[in-house]
Amino acid sequence: MTGRQGFLVIDRLVRGVSSGGLRMRAGCTLDEVTGLARGMTMKEALHYDPRARYVPLGGAKGGIDCDPRDPAAYGVLVRYLRALRPYVERFWTTGEDLGLTQDLVDRAAAEAGLVSSVQAVFPLLDDEAAARRRLADAFAVEVGGIGLDELAGGCGVAESVLTALDRAGVPHAGTRVAVQGFGTMGGATARFLAAAGLRVVAVADVRGTVACPEGLDVEALLAARDAYGTVDRAALRPGDAELPGDAWLSAEADVLVPAAVSYAVDARNQAAITARWVVEAANMPVLAEAEELLAARGITVLPDVVVNSATNAWWWWTLFGDIGADAEEAFAHIRRAMRALVEQVLDRADEDGTAPRAAAHRLVADRLPEIAERFGCYA
C-alpha cells in the first residue's frame, strides 16, 4: 500500500465511451477531477461536427494525488492503471495531462497489461489497424525537435489568442504575452505565438519567472527545459531577469496565458493582472469569483473548455481519419477548427450579453441533446 489516492470520474458516456486525460500532482482532489471530467464533456461537445468522421465521446478525467517528481511516482502510476484496467479497456480513453507525459502513460499502461490507453475507442473505428498506424505515425512526427502530439494543443491555444486579437483589431506584431507554465501546453503556445510575431515577455516555471520586456528567446528556453517544463537558467541572456514565481501575474502584457495548474488565479491575486485577455491554456486556472472581478475591470477570460480543447480533438481527428499523420495538415485543421469555435463562442457572448464561458456552456447545452439523440449517451 502506498497511501496515495487516485480518482476516476466519468461524467458521461457517449456510444459507451468517455475521453479525458490523467493528471498527477500533489494535492489532487476528487472535486478537482470531477470538474475536469465535466469540462471534458463540454470540450467533446464543442467539437461536434455532424459532417466529420470523429464523433465526440463522453467526458471523463483521472487524477492521482502524488508529486510526479517523487521517486515512487511511476510505481504509483502503474498500480493506478492496473487497478482501473477494466475501465480503460471498455469505458475510458486517457492520455497525458498535468505532471505526466504520453510516453510515461504509454509505458505504464503496457506494464499494467493494457493494449493502449485509448483502447476503449477501438471498437468504434471502421478500420482499427489503419487507425492505430495513423496515430502511431502522427506521434512519430517532430517539428523543430518537439513532437506533433506536444504541439497540437499549443497551436489551438495560440489560434484562440490570435482570433481574439483579430476581432479587436489588435496587430499581432509586438503584442505582449506572459505564460505561466512551460511544459507541453505552455511551451507550445509560446512557440506558436512567437512565430506569429507576438512578444513573449515572461515565462513562469516552478523555479520562478523569467522576463524580458523586449521579448524572451522562446526557442532557446524550449531547448533548455527539462521534462517538467523547468528552464535551465544557464540559458538566459544577460538582459533576461529572474523574478519571483508570481511575477507572471503582474507582467506588463496584453495577454496572460495560465498554462500550468488549476486554481492559479483567485479573488486576491487577480488584482495584479493588467492584461486585456486571460487565455486559459490550463484546466480551471481562474476561479469563478476571480473571473467576475476580472470582467468588472474589462478583462476577458477565454475559457479552458474552448481554448485548450485542440489536444483532445487532434487525437480523435487523427484516429478517426479526418486528418493524416502530417504536421502541416494537422496545424491547418486545428487553426480552422479553433478559429471557427472561438468566433462562435464570442459571437454568442456578444449576442447574449454574457461572458465567453457562459456562451460556451450554452453552445454545449444546444449540442448535447443532438449528440444524445444521434448516438445515445449515459449521463
PDB file of N, CA and C in Angstrom, residues 12 40 45-46 54 73 90 101 105 116 131 149 190 193 260 263 268 270 309-310 317 330 339 346 369-370:
ATOM      1  N   ARG A  12     -19.843  11.390 -18.424  1.00  0.00           N
ATOM      2  CA  ARG A  12     -20.851  10.992 -19.406  1.00  0.00           C
ATOM      3  C   ARG A  12     -20.229   9.982 -20.356  1.00  0.00           C
ATOM      4  N   MET A  40     -14.405  18.026 -19.796  1.00  0.00           N
ATOM      5  CA  MET A  40     -14.140  17.175 -20.955  1.00  0.00           C
ATOM      6  C   MET A  40     -15.420  16.897 -21.738  1.00  0.00           C
ATOM      7  N   ALA A  45     -18.272  18.047 -26.811  1.00  0.00           N
ATOM      8  CA  ALA A  45     -19.477  18.557 -27.467  1.00  0.00           C
ATOM      9  C   ALA A  45     -19.178  19.770 -28.340  1.00  0.00           C
ATOM     10  N   LEU A  46     -18.261  20.621 -27.909  1.00  0.00           N
ATOM     11  CA  LEU A  46     -17.944  21.821 -28.668  1.00  0.00           C
ATOM     12  C   LEU A  46     -17.311  21.490 -30.021  1.00  0.00           C
ATOM     13  N   TYR A  54     -14.896  11.923 -36.951  1.00  0.00           N
ATOM     14  CA  TYR A  54     -14.785  11.927 -35.486  1.00  0.00           C
ATOM     15  C   TYR A  54     -16.125  12.318 -34.877  1.00  0.00           C
ATOM     16  N   ALA A  73       6.691   7.743  -7.873  1.00  0.00           N
ATOM     17  CA  ALA A  73       5.549   8.166  -8.695  1.00  0.00           C
ATOM     18  C   ALA A  73       5.239   7.173  -9.814  1.00  0.00           C
ATOM     19  N   ARG A  90     -12.662  -0.662 -21.462  1.00  0.00           N
ATOM     20  CA  ARG A  90     -14.014  -0.609 -22.022  1.00  0.00           C
ATOM     21  C   ARG A  90     -14.653   0.774 -22.072  1.00  0.00           C
ATOM     22  N   THR A 101       3.744  12.687 -19.046  1.00  0.00           N
ATOM     23  CA  THR A 101       3.922  12.727 -20.493  1.00  0.00           C
ATOM     24  C   THR A 101       3.241  11.511 -21.109  1.00  0.00           C
ATOM     25  N   VAL A 105       2.777   7.576 -19.727  1.00  0.00           N
ATOM     26  CA  VAL A 105       1.475   6.909 -19.653  1.00  0.00           C
ATOM     27  C   VAL A 105       1.485   5.629 -20.477  1.00  0.00           C
ATOM     28  N   SER A 116      -3.507  -0.356 -24.943  1.00  0.00           N
ATOM     29  CA  SER A 116      -3.321   1.065 -25.218  1.00  0.00           C
ATOM     30  C   SER A 116      -4.136   1.853 -24.213  1.00  0.00           C
ATOM     31  N   ALA A 131      -6.222   2.859 -38.347  1.00  0.00           N
ATOM     32  CA  ALA A 131      -6.318   3.998 -37.430  1.00  0.00           C
ATOM     33  C   ALA A 131      -5.159   4.012 -36.441  1.00  0.00           C
ATOM     34  N   ASP A 149       2.394  15.662 -31.224  1.00  0.00           N
ATOM     35  CA  ASP A 149       1.407  15.488 -30.147  1.00  0.00           C
ATOM     36  C   ASP A 149       1.568  16.538 -29.063  1.00  0.00           C
ATOM     37  N   ALA A 190       3.756  29.269 -26.433  1.00  0.00           N
ATOM     38  CA  ALA A 190       4.765  30.319 -26.578  1.00  0.00           C
ATOM     39  C   ALA A 190       5.434  30.247 -27.946  1.00  0.00           C
ATOM     40  N   LEU A 193       2.930  31.533 -30.679  1.00  0.00           N
ATOM     41  CA  LEU A 193       2.682  32.969 -30.577  1.00  0.00           C
ATOM     42  C   LEU A 193       3.905  33.769 -30.997  1.00  0.00           C
ATOM     43  N   ALA A 260      -0.521  26.071 -16.517  1.00  0.00           N
ATOM     44  CA  ALA A 260       0.052  25.102 -15.578  1.00  0.00           C
ATOM     45  C   ALA A 260      -1.051  24.490 -14.714  1.00  0.00           C
ATOM     46  N   TYR A 263      -6.700  26.510 -10.510  1.00  0.00           N
ATOM     47  CA  TYR A 263      -6.897  27.438  -9.389  1.00  0.00           C
ATOM     48  C   TYR A 263      -5.737  28.422  -9.218  1.00  0.00           C
ATOM     49  N   ARG A 268      -7.999  37.147  -4.775  1.00  0.00           N
ATOM     50  CA  ARG A 268      -6.962  38.038  -4.234  1.00  0.00           C
ATOM     51  C   ARG A 268      -5.943  38.423  -5.297  1.00  0.00           C
ATOM     52  N   GLN A 270      -5.915  38.183  -8.528  1.00  0.00           N
ATOM     53  CA  GLN A 270      -6.365  38.737  -9.816  1.00  0.00           C
ATOM     54  C   GLN A 270      -6.162  40.244  -9.890  1.00  0.00           C
ATOM     55  N   SER A 309      -8.891  22.818 -26.014  1.00  0.00           N
ATOM     56  CA  SER A 309      -9.590  21.619 -26.469  1.00  0.00           C
ATOM     57  C   SER A 309      -8.945  20.949 -27.672  1.00  0.00           C
ATOM     58  N   ALA A 310      -7.977  21.585 -28.316  1.00  0.00           N
ATOM     59  CA  ALA A 310      -7.400  21.013 -29.530  1.00  0.00           C
ATOM     60  C   ALA A 310      -6.550  19.788 -29.259  1.00  0.00           C
ATOM     61  N   TRP A 317      -9.336  13.430 -34.320  1.00  0.00           N
ATOM     62  CA  TRP A 317      -9.290  13.750 -35.749  1.00  0.00           C
ATOM     63  C   TRP A 317      -8.317  12.806 -36.459  1.00  0.00           C
ATOM     64  N   ALA A 330      -2.232  18.868 -39.880  1.00  0.00           N
ATOM     65  CA  ALA A 330      -2.779  18.947 -38.522  1.00  0.00           C
ATOM     66  C   ALA A 330      -2.915  20.393 -38.070  1.00  0.00           C
ATOM     67  N   ARG A 339     -10.377  28.583 -34.748  1.00  0.00           N
ATOM     68  CA  ARG A 339     -10.838  29.936 -35.102  1.00  0.00           C
ATOM     69  C   ARG A 339     -12.358  29.952 -35.226  1.00  0.00           C
ATOM     70  N   LEU A 346     -17.503  33.748 -29.083  1.00  0.00           N
ATOM     71  CA  LEU A 346     -17.502  35.190 -28.865  1.00  0.00           C
ATOM     72  C   LEU A 346     -18.721  35.855 -29.504  1.00  0.00           C
ATOM     73  N   PRO A 369     -28.012  17.463 -26.519  1.00  0.00           N
ATOM     74  CA  PRO A 369     -29.212  16.700 -26.881  1.00  0.00           C
ATOM     75  C   PRO A 369     -29.124  16.092 -28.280  1.00  0.00           C
ATOM     76  N   GLU A 370     -28.533  16.826 -29.218  1.00  0.00           N
ATOM     77  CA  GLU A 370     -28.387  16.297 -30.581  1.00  0.00           C
ATOM     78  C   GLU A 370     -27.455  15.093 -30.597  1.00  0.00           C
TER      79      GLU A 370
END
